PDB file of C-alpha atoms in Angstrom:
ATOM      1  CA  MET A 486     131.918 110.039  48.627  1.00  0.00           C
ATOM      2  CA  GLU A 487     130.182 108.861  51.803  1.00  0.00           C
ATOM      3  CA  ASN A 488     130.904 105.858  54.025  1.00  0.00           C
ATOM      4  CA  GLN A 489     134.670 105.724  53.833  1.00  0.00           C
ATOM      5  CA  ILE A 490     137.433 104.654  56.166  1.00  0.00           C
ATOM      6  CA  LEU A 491     139.733 107.661  56.530  1.00  0.00           C
ATOM      7  CA  GLY A 492     142.919 105.889  57.545  1.00  0.00           C
ATOM      8  CA  ILE A 493     144.049 105.472  61.146  1.00  0.00           C
ATOM      9  CA  HIS A 494     142.200 107.433  63.840  1.00  0.00           C
ATOM     10  CA  HIS A 495     144.285 106.487  66.888  1.00  0.00           C
ATOM     11  CA  ILE A 496     146.401 103.704  68.339  1.00  0.00           C
ATOM     12  CA  THR A 497     146.133 102.575  71.955  1.00  0.00           C
ATOM     13  CA  ALA A 498     148.988 100.822  73.760  1.00  0.00           C
ATOM     14  CA  ILE A 499     149.860  99.591  77.253  1.00  0.00           C
ATOM     15  CA  ALA A 500     152.603 101.125  79.375  1.00  0.00           C
ATOM     16  CA  GLY A 501     154.068 100.612  82.825  1.00  0.00           C
ATOM     17  CA  LYS A 502     154.899 103.673  84.901  1.00  0.00           C
ATOM     18  CA  ALA A 503     152.730 106.679  84.096  1.00  0.00           C
ATOM     19  CA  LYS A 504     155.381 109.335  84.753  1.00  0.00           C
ATOM     20  CA  THR A 505     157.988 107.496  82.655  1.00  0.00           C
ATOM     21  CA  ASN A 506     155.495 107.319  79.797  1.00  0.00           C
ATOM     22  CA  TYR A 507     154.506 110.983  80.135  1.00  0.00           C
ATOM     23  CA  ASP A 508     158.121 112.192  80.278  1.00  0.00           C
ATOM     24  CA  PHE A 509     159.200 110.137  77.258  1.00  0.00           C
ATOM     25  CA  TYR A 510     156.418 111.167  74.898  1.00  0.00           C
ATOM     26  CA  THR A 511     156.288 114.841  75.850  1.00  0.00           C
ATOM     27  CA  LYS A 512     159.944 115.564  76.606  1.00  0.00           C
ATOM     28  CA  VAL A 513     161.877 113.160  74.364  1.00  0.00           C
ATOM     29  CA  LEU A 514     159.553 112.755  71.374  1.00  0.00           C
ATOM     30  CA  GLY A 515     158.046 116.220  71.777  1.00  0.00           C
ATOM     31  CA  LEU A 516     154.390 115.250  71.346  1.00  0.00           C
ATOM     32  CA  ARG A 517     151.586 117.307  72.823  1.00  0.00           C
ATOM     33  CA  PHE A 518     149.790 115.922  75.865  1.00  0.00           C
ATOM     34  CA  ILE A 519     146.234 116.147  74.553  1.00  0.00           C
ATOM     35  CA  LYS A 520     144.147 114.568  77.247  1.00  0.00           C
ATOM     36  CA  LYS A 521     144.573 113.265  80.782  1.00  0.00           C
ATOM     37  CA  THR A 522     141.671 111.041  81.726  1.00  0.00           C
ATOM     38  CA  VAL A 523     141.093 107.526  83.097  1.00  0.00           C
ATOM     39  CA  ASN A 524     140.348 104.081  81.761  1.00  0.00           C
ATOM     40  CA  PHE A 525     136.571 103.660  81.358  1.00  0.00           C
ATOM     41  CA  ASP A 526     136.755 100.175  82.906  1.00  0.00           C
ATOM     42  CA  ASP A 527     139.443 100.886  85.509  1.00  0.00           C
ATOM     43  CA  PRO A 528     139.162 104.479  86.769  1.00  0.00           C
ATOM     44  CA  ASN A 529     142.183 104.063  89.054  1.00  0.00           C
ATOM     45  CA  THR A 530     144.323 103.873  85.899  1.00  0.00           C
ATOM     46  CA  TYR A 531     145.122 106.808  83.648  1.00  0.00           C
ATOM     47  CA  HIS A 532     144.296 107.032  79.961  1.00  0.00           C
ATOM     48  CA  PHE A 533     146.794 109.371  78.256  1.00  0.00           C
ATOM     49  CA  TYR A 534     146.416 110.874  74.783  1.00  0.00           C
ATOM     50  CA  TYR A 535     149.326 112.364  72.812  1.00  0.00           C
ATOM     51  CA  GLY A 536     149.174 114.071  69.412  1.00  0.00           C
ATOM     52  CA  ASN A 537     149.568 117.316  67.523  1.00  0.00           C
ATOM     53  CA  GLU A 538     148.336 120.760  68.557  1.00  0.00           C
ATOM     54  CA  GLU A 539     144.619 120.033  68.112  1.00  0.00           C
ATOM     55  CA  GLY A 540     144.552 116.287  68.606  1.00  0.00           C
ATOM     56  CA  THR A 541     143.843 115.611  64.945  1.00  0.00           C
ATOM     57  CA  PRO A 542     142.774 112.046  64.083  1.00  0.00           C
ATOM     58  CA  GLY A 543     145.740 110.243  62.577  1.00  0.00           C
ATOM     59  CA  THR A 544     148.144 111.763  65.131  1.00  0.00           C
ATOM     60  CA  ILE A 545     146.731 110.351  68.371  1.00  0.00           C
ATOM     61  CA  LEU A 546     148.644 107.758  70.368  1.00  0.00           C
ATOM     62  CA  THR A 547     146.985 106.742  73.628  1.00  0.00           C
ATOM     63  CA  PHE A 548     148.186 104.695  76.598  1.00  0.00           C
ATOM     64  CA  PHE A 549     146.843 102.769  79.542  1.00  0.00           C
ATOM     65  CA  PRO A 550     149.744 103.014  82.025  1.00  0.00           C
ATOM     66  CA  TRP A 551     149.296 100.097  84.428  1.00  0.00           C
ATOM     67  CA  GLU A 552     151.935 100.339  87.132  1.00  0.00           C
ATOM     68  CA  GLY A 553     153.731  97.017  87.623  1.00  0.00           C
ATOM     69  CA  ILE A 554     152.262  95.256  84.573  1.00  0.00           C
ATOM     70  CA  GLN A 555     154.320  92.409  83.129  1.00  0.00           C
ATOM     71  CA  ALA A 556     156.256  93.007  79.925  1.00  0.00           C
ATOM     72  CA  GLY A 557     154.606  92.006  76.673  1.00  0.00           C
ATOM     73  CA  ARG A 558     156.207  90.004  73.889  1.00  0.00           C
ATOM     74  CA  ARG A 559     156.137  90.767  70.173  1.00  0.00           C
ATOM     75  CA  GLY A 560     154.820  88.007  67.950  1.00  0.00           C
ATOM     76  CA  THR A 561     151.952  87.108  65.686  1.00  0.00           C
ATOM     77  CA  ARG A 562     148.342  88.211  66.198  1.00  0.00           C
ATOM     78  CA  GLN A 563     149.611  91.698  67.086  1.00  0.00           C
ATOM     79  CA  VAL A 564     150.322  95.187  65.880  1.00  0.00           C
ATOM     80  CA  THR A 565     154.111  94.913  66.127  1.00  0.00           C
ATOM     81  CA  GLU A 566     155.298  98.341  64.889  1.00  0.00           C
ATOM     82  CA  ILE A 567     153.975 101.900  64.902  1.00  0.00           C
ATOM     83  CA  GLY A 568     155.279 104.111  62.128  1.00  0.00           C
ATOM     84  CA  TYR A 569     155.498 107.879  62.647  1.00  0.00           C
ATOM     85  CA  SER A 570     156.063 110.351  59.820  1.00  0.00           C
ATOM     86  CA  VAL A 571     158.968 112.800  60.128  1.00  0.00           C
ATOM     87  CA  PRO A 572     160.374 115.390  57.684  1.00  0.00           C
ATOM     88  CA  ALA A 573     163.110 114.733  55.148  1.00  0.00           C
ATOM     89  CA  GLY A 574     166.530 115.424  56.631  1.00  0.00           C
ATOM     90  CA  SER A 575     165.427 114.841  60.247  1.00  0.00           C
ATOM     91  CA  LEU A 576     166.660 111.292  60.907  1.00  0.00           C
ATOM     92  CA  GLU A 577     170.168 112.400  61.900  1.00  0.00           C
ATOM     93  CA  PHE A 578     168.602 114.747  64.467  1.00  0.00           C
ATOM     94  CA  TRP A 579     166.464 111.924  65.841  1.00  0.00           C
ATOM     95  CA  GLN A 580     169.335 109.462  65.988  1.00  0.00           C
ATOM     96  CA  LYS A 581     171.378 111.904  68.063  1.00  0.00           C
ATOM     97  CA  ARG A 582     168.385 112.742  70.267  1.00  0.00           C
ATOM     98  CA  LEU A 583     167.628 109.087  70.944  1.00  0.00           C
ATOM     99  CA  ASP A 584     171.308 108.494  71.665  1.00  0.00           C
ATOM    100  CA  ASP A 585     171.453 111.448  74.066  1.00  0.00           C
ATOM    101  CA  HIS A 586     168.432 110.080  75.980  1.00  0.00           C
ATOM    102  CA  HIS A 587     169.786 106.507  76.068  1.00  0.00           C
ATOM    103  CA  VAL A 588     166.969 105.135  73.904  1.00  0.00           C
ATOM    104  CA  ILE A 589     167.493 101.785  72.172  1.00  0.00           C
ATOM    105  CA  TYR A 590     167.536 102.251  68.374  1.00  0.00           C
ATOM    106  CA  ASN A 591     168.878 100.732  65.166  1.00  0.00           C
ATOM    107  CA  LYS A 592     170.763 102.445  62.366  1.00  0.00           C
ATOM    108  CA  VAL A 593     168.763 104.038  59.559  1.00  0.00           C
ATOM    109  CA  ALA A 594     167.421 101.521  57.022  1.00  0.00           C
ATOM    110  CA  GLU A 595     165.084 101.568  54.030  1.00  0.00           C
ATOM    111  CA  LYS A 596     161.953  99.762  52.884  1.00  0.00           C
ATOM    112  CA  PHE A 597     159.484 100.495  50.101  1.00  0.00           C
ATOM    113  CA  GLY A 598     161.840 103.280  49.023  1.00  0.00           C
ATOM    114  CA  GLU A 599     161.536 105.171  52.322  1.00  0.00           C
ATOM    115  CA  GLN A 600     164.197 105.691  54.987  1.00  0.00           C
ATOM    116  CA  TYR A 601     163.289 104.882  58.577  1.00  0.00           C
ATOM    117  CA  LEU A 602     164.800 104.756  62.050  1.00  0.00           C
ATOM    118  CA  THR A 603     163.642 102.067  64.498  1.00  0.00           C
ATOM    119  CA  PHE A 604     163.569 102.610  68.265  1.00  0.00           C
ATOM    120  CA  LEU A 605     161.939 101.242  71.415  1.00  0.00           C
ATOM    121  CA  ASP A 606     160.101 103.269  74.032  1.00  0.00           C
ATOM    122  CA  PRO A 607     160.841 102.696  77.769  1.00  0.00           C
ATOM    123  CA  ASP A 608     158.428  99.726  77.865  1.00  0.00           C
ATOM    124  CA  GLY A 609     159.761  98.134  74.664  1.00  0.00           C
ATOM    125  CA  LEU A 610     157.049  99.352  72.276  1.00  0.00           C
ATOM    126  CA  LYS A 611     158.539  99.378  68.772  1.00  0.00           C
ATOM    127  CA  PHE A 612     158.429 102.482  66.567  1.00  0.00           C
ATOM    128  CA  GLU A 613     159.728 103.564  63.189  1.00  0.00           C
ATOM    129  CA  LEU A 614     160.351 107.189  62.270  1.00  0.00           C
ATOM    130  CA  THR A 615     159.754 107.224  58.520  1.00  0.00           C
ATOM    131  CA  VAL A 616     160.495 109.851  55.884  1.00  0.00           C
ATOM    132  CA  ALA A 617     157.518 109.482  53.551  1.00  0.00           C
ATOM    133  CA  LYS A 618     157.953 109.609  49.785  1.00  0.00           C
ATOM    134  CA  GLN A 619     155.329 112.330  49.621  1.00  0.00           C
ATOM    135  CA  GLN A 620     155.814 115.363  51.851  1.00  0.00           C
ATOM    136  CA  ASP A 621     153.657 115.235  54.976  1.00  0.00           C
ATOM    137  CA  THR A 622     151.873 118.587  55.217  1.00  0.00           C
ATOM    138  CA  ARG A 623     150.358 118.122  58.670  1.00  0.00           C
ATOM    139  CA  VAL A 624     151.292 120.869  61.119  1.00  0.00           C
ATOM    140  CA  PRO A 625     153.169 119.374  64.095  1.00  0.00           C
ATOM    141  CA  TRP A 626     153.350 120.279  67.740  1.00  0.00           C
ATOM    142  CA  THR A 627     156.761 121.789  68.446  1.00  0.00           C
ATOM    143  CA  THR A 628     158.807 122.323  71.602  1.00  0.00           C
ATOM    144  CA  ALA A 629     161.942 124.202  72.557  1.00  0.00           C
ATOM    145  CA  ASP A 630     163.954 121.064  71.767  1.00  0.00           C
ATOM    146  CA  VAL A 631     162.053 119.709  68.749  1.00  0.00           C
ATOM    147  CA  SER A 632     161.472 122.252  65.998  1.00  0.00           C
ATOM    148  CA  ALA A 633     159.137 122.014  63.006  1.00  0.00           C
ATOM    149  CA  ALA A 634     162.087 120.921  60.858  1.00  0.00           C
ATOM    150  CA  HIS A 635     162.254 117.676  62.849  1.00  0.00           C
ATOM    151  CA  ALA A 636     158.930 117.236  64.646  1.00  0.00           C
ATOM    152  CA  ILE A 637     156.743 114.153  64.320  1.00  0.00           C
ATOM    153  CA  ARG A 638     153.767 114.782  62.022  1.00  0.00           C
ATOM    154  CA  GLY A 639     151.547 111.857  62.967  1.00  0.00           C
ATOM    155  CA  PHE A 640     151.146 108.248  61.928  1.00  0.00           C
ATOM    156  CA  HIS A 641     152.727 106.914  58.766  1.00  0.00           C
ATOM    157  CA  HIS A 642     151.775 103.231  59.101  1.00  0.00           C
ATOM    158  CA  ILE A 643     151.142 100.314  61.385  1.00  0.00           C
ATOM    159  CA  THR A 644     152.517  96.791  60.979  1.00  0.00           C
ATOM    160  CA  ILE A 645     150.440  93.723  61.824  1.00  0.00           C
ATOM    161  CA  THR A 646     152.222  90.369  62.095  1.00  0.00           C
ATOM    162  CA  SER A 647     150.224  87.188  61.401  1.00  0.00           C
ATOM    163  CA  ASN A 648     150.874  83.522  60.732  1.00  0.00           C
ATOM    164  CA  LYS A 649     148.642  83.860  57.655  1.00  0.00           C
ATOM    165  CA  ILE A 650     147.646  87.260  56.299  1.00  0.00           C
ATOM    166  CA  GLU A 651     144.942  86.210  53.815  1.00  0.00           C
ATOM    167  CA  LYS A 652     141.899  86.781  56.047  1.00  0.00           C
ATOM    168  CA  THR A 653     143.286  89.994  57.550  1.00  0.00           C
ATOM    169  CA  ALA A 654     144.007  91.257  54.028  1.00  0.00           C
ATOM    170  CA  ALA A 655     140.397  90.501  53.073  1.00  0.00           C
ATOM    171  CA  VAL A 656     139.133  92.652  55.958  1.00  0.00           C
ATOM    172  CA  LEU A 657     141.388  95.498  54.846  1.00  0.00           C
ATOM    173  CA  THR A 658     140.388  95.309  51.176  1.00  0.00           C
ATOM    174  CA  GLU A 659     136.802  94.063  51.139  1.00  0.00           C
ATOM    175  CA  LEU A 660     135.603  95.830  54.279  1.00  0.00           C
ATOM    176  CA  LEU A 661     137.815  98.851  54.930  1.00  0.00           C
ATOM    177  CA  GLY A 662     138.615  99.814  51.324  1.00  0.00           C
ATOM    178  CA  TYR A 663     142.397  99.383  51.355  1.00  0.00           C
ATOM    179  CA  GLN A 664     144.324  98.235  48.289  1.00  0.00           C
ATOM    180  CA  LEU A 665     147.500  96.179  48.038  1.00  0.00           C
ATOM    181  CA  GLN A 666     150.192  98.594  46.844  1.00  0.00           C
ATOM    182  CA  GLU A 667     153.401  96.575  47.030  1.00  0.00           C
ATOM    183  CA  GLN A 668     154.888  93.365  48.387  1.00  0.00           C
ATOM    184  CA  VAL A 669     158.513  92.675  49.330  1.00  0.00           C
ATOM    185  CA  VAL A 670     159.355  89.183  50.621  1.00  0.00           C
ATOM    186  CA  ASN A 671     156.830  88.570  53.445  1.00  0.00           C
ATOM    187  CA  ARG A 672     155.709  92.204  53.930  1.00  0.00           C
ATOM    188  CA  SER A 673     152.639  93.463  52.048  1.00  0.00           C
ATOM    189  CA  ARG A 674     151.732  97.155  52.048  1.00  0.00           C
ATOM    190  CA  PHE A 675     148.059  98.140  51.935  1.00  0.00           C
ATOM    191  CA  VAL A 676     147.033 101.764  51.369  1.00  0.00           C
ATOM    192  CA  THR A 677     143.787 103.743  51.340  1.00  0.00           C
ATOM    193  CA  ASP A 678     143.433 106.669  48.941  1.00  0.00           C
ATOM    194  CA  THR A 679     140.790 108.442  51.048  1.00  0.00           C
ATOM    195  CA  VAL A 680     143.450 110.381  52.985  1.00  0.00           C
ATOM    196  CA  ALA A 681     146.999 111.502  52.275  1.00  0.00           C
ATOM    197  CA  GLU A 682     148.486 110.541  55.654  1.00  0.00           C
ATOM    198  CA  ALA A 683     148.002 107.817  58.287  1.00  0.00           C
ATOM    199  CA  ALA A 684     146.897 105.712  55.332  1.00  0.00           C
ATOM    200  CA  ILE A 685     149.133 102.615  55.411  1.00  0.00           C
ATOM    201  CA  VAL A 686     148.792  99.155  56.949  1.00  0.00           C
ATOM    202  CA  ASP A 687     151.643  96.679  56.484  1.00  0.00           C
ATOM    203  CA  LEU A 688     150.950  92.972  56.918  1.00  0.00           C
ATOM    204  CA  VAL A 689     153.889  90.715  57.730  1.00  0.00           C
ATOM    205  CA  GLU A 690     153.369  86.969  57.328  1.00  0.00           C
ATOM    206  CA  ALA A 691     155.438  84.980  59.839  1.00  0.00           C
ATOM    207  CA  THR A 692     154.463  81.347  59.365  1.00  0.00           C
ATOM    208  CA  GLY A 693     155.277  79.289  62.436  1.00  0.00           C
ATOM    209  CA  GLU A 694     156.073  82.240  64.699  1.00  0.00           C
ATOM    210  CA  ALA A 695     154.522  82.157  68.169  1.00  0.00           C
ATOM    211  CA  ALA A 696     151.693  84.460  69.142  1.00  0.00           C
ATOM    212  CA  GLY A 697     152.764  87.570  71.000  1.00  0.00           C
ATOM    213  CA  LEU A 698     151.667  88.593  74.485  1.00  0.00           C
ATOM    214  CA  VAL A 699     149.722  91.843  74.757  1.00  0.00           C
ATOM    215  CA  ALA A 700     150.915  93.463  77.987  1.00  0.00           C
ATOM    216  CA  GLY A 701     153.381  96.265  78.832  1.00  0.00           C
ATOM    217  CA  GLY A 702     154.997  97.706  75.707  1.00  0.00           C
ATOM    218  CA  SER A 703     152.311  96.286  73.400  1.00  0.00           C
ATOM    219  CA  VAL A 704     149.602  97.760  71.198  1.00  0.00           C
ATOM    220  CA  HIS A 705     146.170  97.090  72.683  1.00  0.00           C
ATOM    221  CA  HIS A 706     144.164  98.059  69.588  1.00  0.00           C
ATOM    222  CA  VAL A 707     144.198 100.207  66.456  1.00  0.00           C
ATOM    223  CA  ALA A 708     141.286 102.480  65.579  1.00  0.00           C
ATOM    224  CA  PHE A 709     140.282 103.332  62.028  1.00  0.00           C
ATOM    225  CA  ARG A 710     138.695 106.692  61.334  1.00  0.00           C
ATOM    226  CA  VAL A 711     135.167 107.450  60.111  1.00  0.00           C
ATOM    227  CA  LYS A 712     133.493 110.802  59.673  1.00  0.00           C
ATOM    228  CA  ASP A 713     130.464 110.437  61.940  1.00  0.00           C
ATOM    229  CA  GLU A 714     128.021 108.119  63.684  1.00  0.00           C
ATOM    230  CA  ALA A 715     125.989 107.398  60.547  1.00  0.00           C
ATOM    231  CA  THR A 716     129.128 106.103  58.845  1.00  0.00           C
ATOM    232  CA  LEU A 717     130.017 104.161  61.975  1.00  0.00           C
ATOM    233  CA  MET A 718     126.714 102.299  61.925  1.00  0.00           C
ATOM    234  CA  TYR A 719     127.002 101.663  58.191  1.00  0.00           C
ATOM    235  CA  TYR A 720     130.219  99.792  58.881  1.00  0.00           C
ATOM    236  CA  ARG A 721     128.673  97.965  61.804  1.00  0.00           C
ATOM    237  CA  ASP A 722     126.209  96.383  59.406  1.00  0.00           C
ATOM    238  CA  LYS A 723     129.001  95.485  56.964  1.00  0.00           C
ATOM    239  CA  ILE A 724     131.173  93.936  59.649  1.00  0.00           C
ATOM    240  CA  SER A 725     128.277  91.939  61.046  1.00  0.00           C
ATOM    241  CA  ALA A 726     127.422  90.714  57.533  1.00  0.00           C
ATOM    242  CA  MET A 727     130.969  89.333  57.231  1.00  0.00           C
ATOM    243  CA  GLY A 728     130.244  87.117  60.215  1.00  0.00           C
ATOM    244  CA  LEU A 729     132.490  89.003  62.630  1.00  0.00           C
ATOM    245  CA  ASN A 730     131.371  89.779  66.186  1.00  0.00           C
ATOM    246  CA  ILE A 731     131.106  93.517  66.790  1.00  0.00           C
ATOM    247  CA  THR A 732     130.091  95.635  69.772  1.00  0.00           C
ATOM    248  CA  GLU A 733     127.264  98.094  70.023  1.00  0.00           C
ATOM    249  CA  LYS A 734     128.117 101.770  69.626  1.00  0.00           C
ATOM    250  CA  ILE A 735     130.112 103.012  72.623  1.00  0.00           C
ATOM    251  CA  ASP A 736     130.434 106.647  73.714  1.00  0.00           C
ATOM    252  CA  ARG A 737     134.100 107.344  74.503  1.00  0.00           C
ATOM    253  CA  ASN A 738     133.471 111.057  75.288  1.00  0.00           C
ATOM    254  CA  TYR A 739     135.756 112.287  72.483  1.00  0.00           C
ATOM    255  CA  PHE A 740     134.531 109.887  69.781  1.00  0.00           C
ATOM    256  CA  TYR A 741     132.019 107.086  69.266  1.00  0.00           C
ATOM    257  CA  SER A 742     133.380 103.588  68.783  1.00  0.00           C
ATOM    258  CA  LEU A 743     132.764 100.048  67.625  1.00  0.00           C
ATOM    259  CA  TYR A 744     135.161  97.170  68.367  1.00  0.00           C
ATOM    260  CA  PHE A 745     135.742  93.884  66.600  1.00  0.00           C
ATOM    261  CA  ARG A 746     138.582  91.374  66.376  1.00  0.00           C
ATOM    262  CA  GLU A 747     139.849  90.733  62.865  1.00  0.00           C
ATOM    263  CA  PRO A 748     140.510  87.087  61.898  1.00  0.00           C
ATOM    264  CA  GLY A 749     144.266  87.427  62.522  1.00  0.00           C
ATOM    265  CA  GLY A 750     143.614  88.223  66.173  1.00  0.00           C
ATOM    266  CA  VAL A 751     144.143  92.001  66.350  1.00  0.00           C
ATOM    267  CA  LEU A 752     141.517  94.149  68.057  1.00  0.00           C
ATOM    268  CA  PHE A 753     140.206  96.770  65.616  1.00  0.00           C
ATOM    269  CA  GLU A 754     138.136  99.807  66.510  1.00  0.00           C
ATOM    270  CA  LEU A 755     136.217 102.223  64.332  1.00  0.00           C
ATOM    271  CA  ALA A 756     136.133 105.751  65.778  1.00  0.00           C
ATOM    272  CA  THR A 757     134.352 108.929  64.700  1.00  0.00           C
ATOM    273  CA  ASP A 758     135.791 112.398  64.188  1.00  0.00           C
ATOM    274  CA  ASN A 759     133.050 113.863  66.363  1.00  0.00           C
ATOM    275  CA  PRO A 760     132.833 115.334  68.922  1.00  0.00           C
ATOM    276  CA  GLY A 761     136.618 115.755  69.258  1.00  0.00           C
ATOM    277  CA  PHE A 762     138.976 116.657  72.078  1.00  0.00           C
ATOM    278  CA  MET A 763     137.870 120.237  72.628  1.00  0.00           C
ATOM    279  CA  ILE A 764     134.443 119.461  74.079  1.00  0.00           C
ATOM    280  CA  ASP A 765     135.751 119.819  77.638  1.00  0.00           C
ATOM    281  CA  GLU A 766     138.955 121.865  77.234  1.00  0.00           C
ATOM    282  CA  SER A 767     139.925 124.712  74.943  1.00  0.00           C
ATOM    283  CA  LYS A 768     142.772 124.193  72.468  1.00  0.00           C
ATOM    284  CA  GLU A 769     145.068 126.161  74.755  1.00  0.00           C
ATOM    285  CA  GLU A 770     144.134 124.051  77.800  1.00  0.00           C
ATOM    286  CA  LEU A 771     144.376 120.590  76.247  1.00  0.00           C
ATOM    287  CA  GLY A 772     145.977 118.080  78.614  1.00  0.00           C
ATOM    288  CA  GLN A 773     146.124 120.425  81.595  1.00  0.00           C
ATOM    289  CA  HIS A 774     143.266 118.962  83.652  1.00  0.00           C
ATOM    290  CA  LEU A 775     142.209 115.533  84.840  1.00  0.00           C
ATOM    291  CA  LEU A 776     138.989 114.879  82.917  1.00  0.00           C
ATOM    292  CA  LEU A 777     136.764 112.098  84.217  1.00  0.00           C
ATOM    293  CA  PRO A 778     133.902 110.257  82.523  1.00  0.00           C
ATOM    294  CA  ALA A 779     130.639 111.510  84.048  1.00  0.00           C
ATOM    295  CA  GLN A 780     130.005 108.306  86.002  1.00  0.00           C
ATOM    296  CA  TYR A 781     133.252 108.778  87.942  1.00  0.00           C
ATOM    297  CA  GLU A 782     133.020 112.480  88.727  1.00  0.00           C
ATOM    298  CA  GLU A 783     131.504 111.908  92.166  1.00  0.00           C
ATOM    299  CA  HIS A 784     134.538 109.756  93.007  1.00  0.00           C
ATOM    300  CA  ARG A 785     137.089 112.369  91.887  1.00  0.00           C
ATOM    301  CA  SER A 786     138.808 112.772  95.265  1.00  0.00           C
ATOM    302  CA  ALA A 787     139.328 109.034  95.705  1.00  0.00           C
ATOM    303  CA  ILE A 788     140.558 108.635  92.115  1.00  0.00           C
ATOM    304  CA  GLU A 789     142.966 111.562  92.377  1.00  0.00           C
ATOM    305  CA  ALA A 790     144.357 110.087  95.587  1.00  0.00           C
ATOM    306  CA  VAL A 791     145.513 106.857  93.894  1.00  0.00           C
ATOM    307  CA  LEU A 792     146.667 108.137  90.494  1.00  0.00           C
ATOM    308  CA  PRO A 793     150.461 108.617  90.244  1.00  0.00           C
ATOM    309  CA  LYS A 794     151.827 112.160  90.170  1.00  0.00           C
ATOM    310  CA  LEU A 795     153.287 113.374  86.876  1.00  0.00           C
ATOM    311  CA  ASP A 796     155.388 116.244  88.238  1.00  0.00           C
TER     312      ASP A 796
END
């Protein structure tokens, strides 16, 4: 079936120190460094991509590390949690690993019949390592310290917190094809059946809670996945017909994008599978070079001079 949303494509967040971010995600969490490039609008700032071996959509977490940025604050009108999928039997390993690296975490808990472990990254970004009910068959990136028996597979879910979820829920169901699967107290779980993984969006209704501040340790936007540019433009028409403001198609080098803000205040993106992360590096070389958008290539020396060192 054509013209489908294929779950989450990537999530982009804001960090502080670039080296701290790089060390945490590659050395503590054991993710692969997929791409080292710069912010399209601020070329003196990195844009980091982390994921699995090939940078598969649904595994990609990206960061803008702005040195010295103020700390964000969780609240409404935000993506407040990122859920990663991990194998059954791995949470004890992760609890010990987080403890050994002095990472803030909570004890293992359960929701919707799934066990999860909550932790914060160095900037305060909130994560949950979740053991999915259905086995996650995605092949992970592994390291000497994080084996396949424990390694992160990719996204399990995101959580959006809103004062009222009704209009956000309508975007998920009427526009993006999600269905309400279950509701417990003020948390509603929406799922798409177009993909097996990275398929869940939780909406939490927090009436009266203050809006959060998107800054360091916050999610900047979440991108939903589409197959190609034709599908992208199909959804542009649908989004516009709903009365929502949406951008023109934007070339992000590794995918094509549209951006719009859903009624609850969260910035949504639609991103294509094509052309992918291996258009400028081989699979073996991913993340090893500083790749610049074409318009900044002539300024490479000046950009390299101001970007923080990672080693």
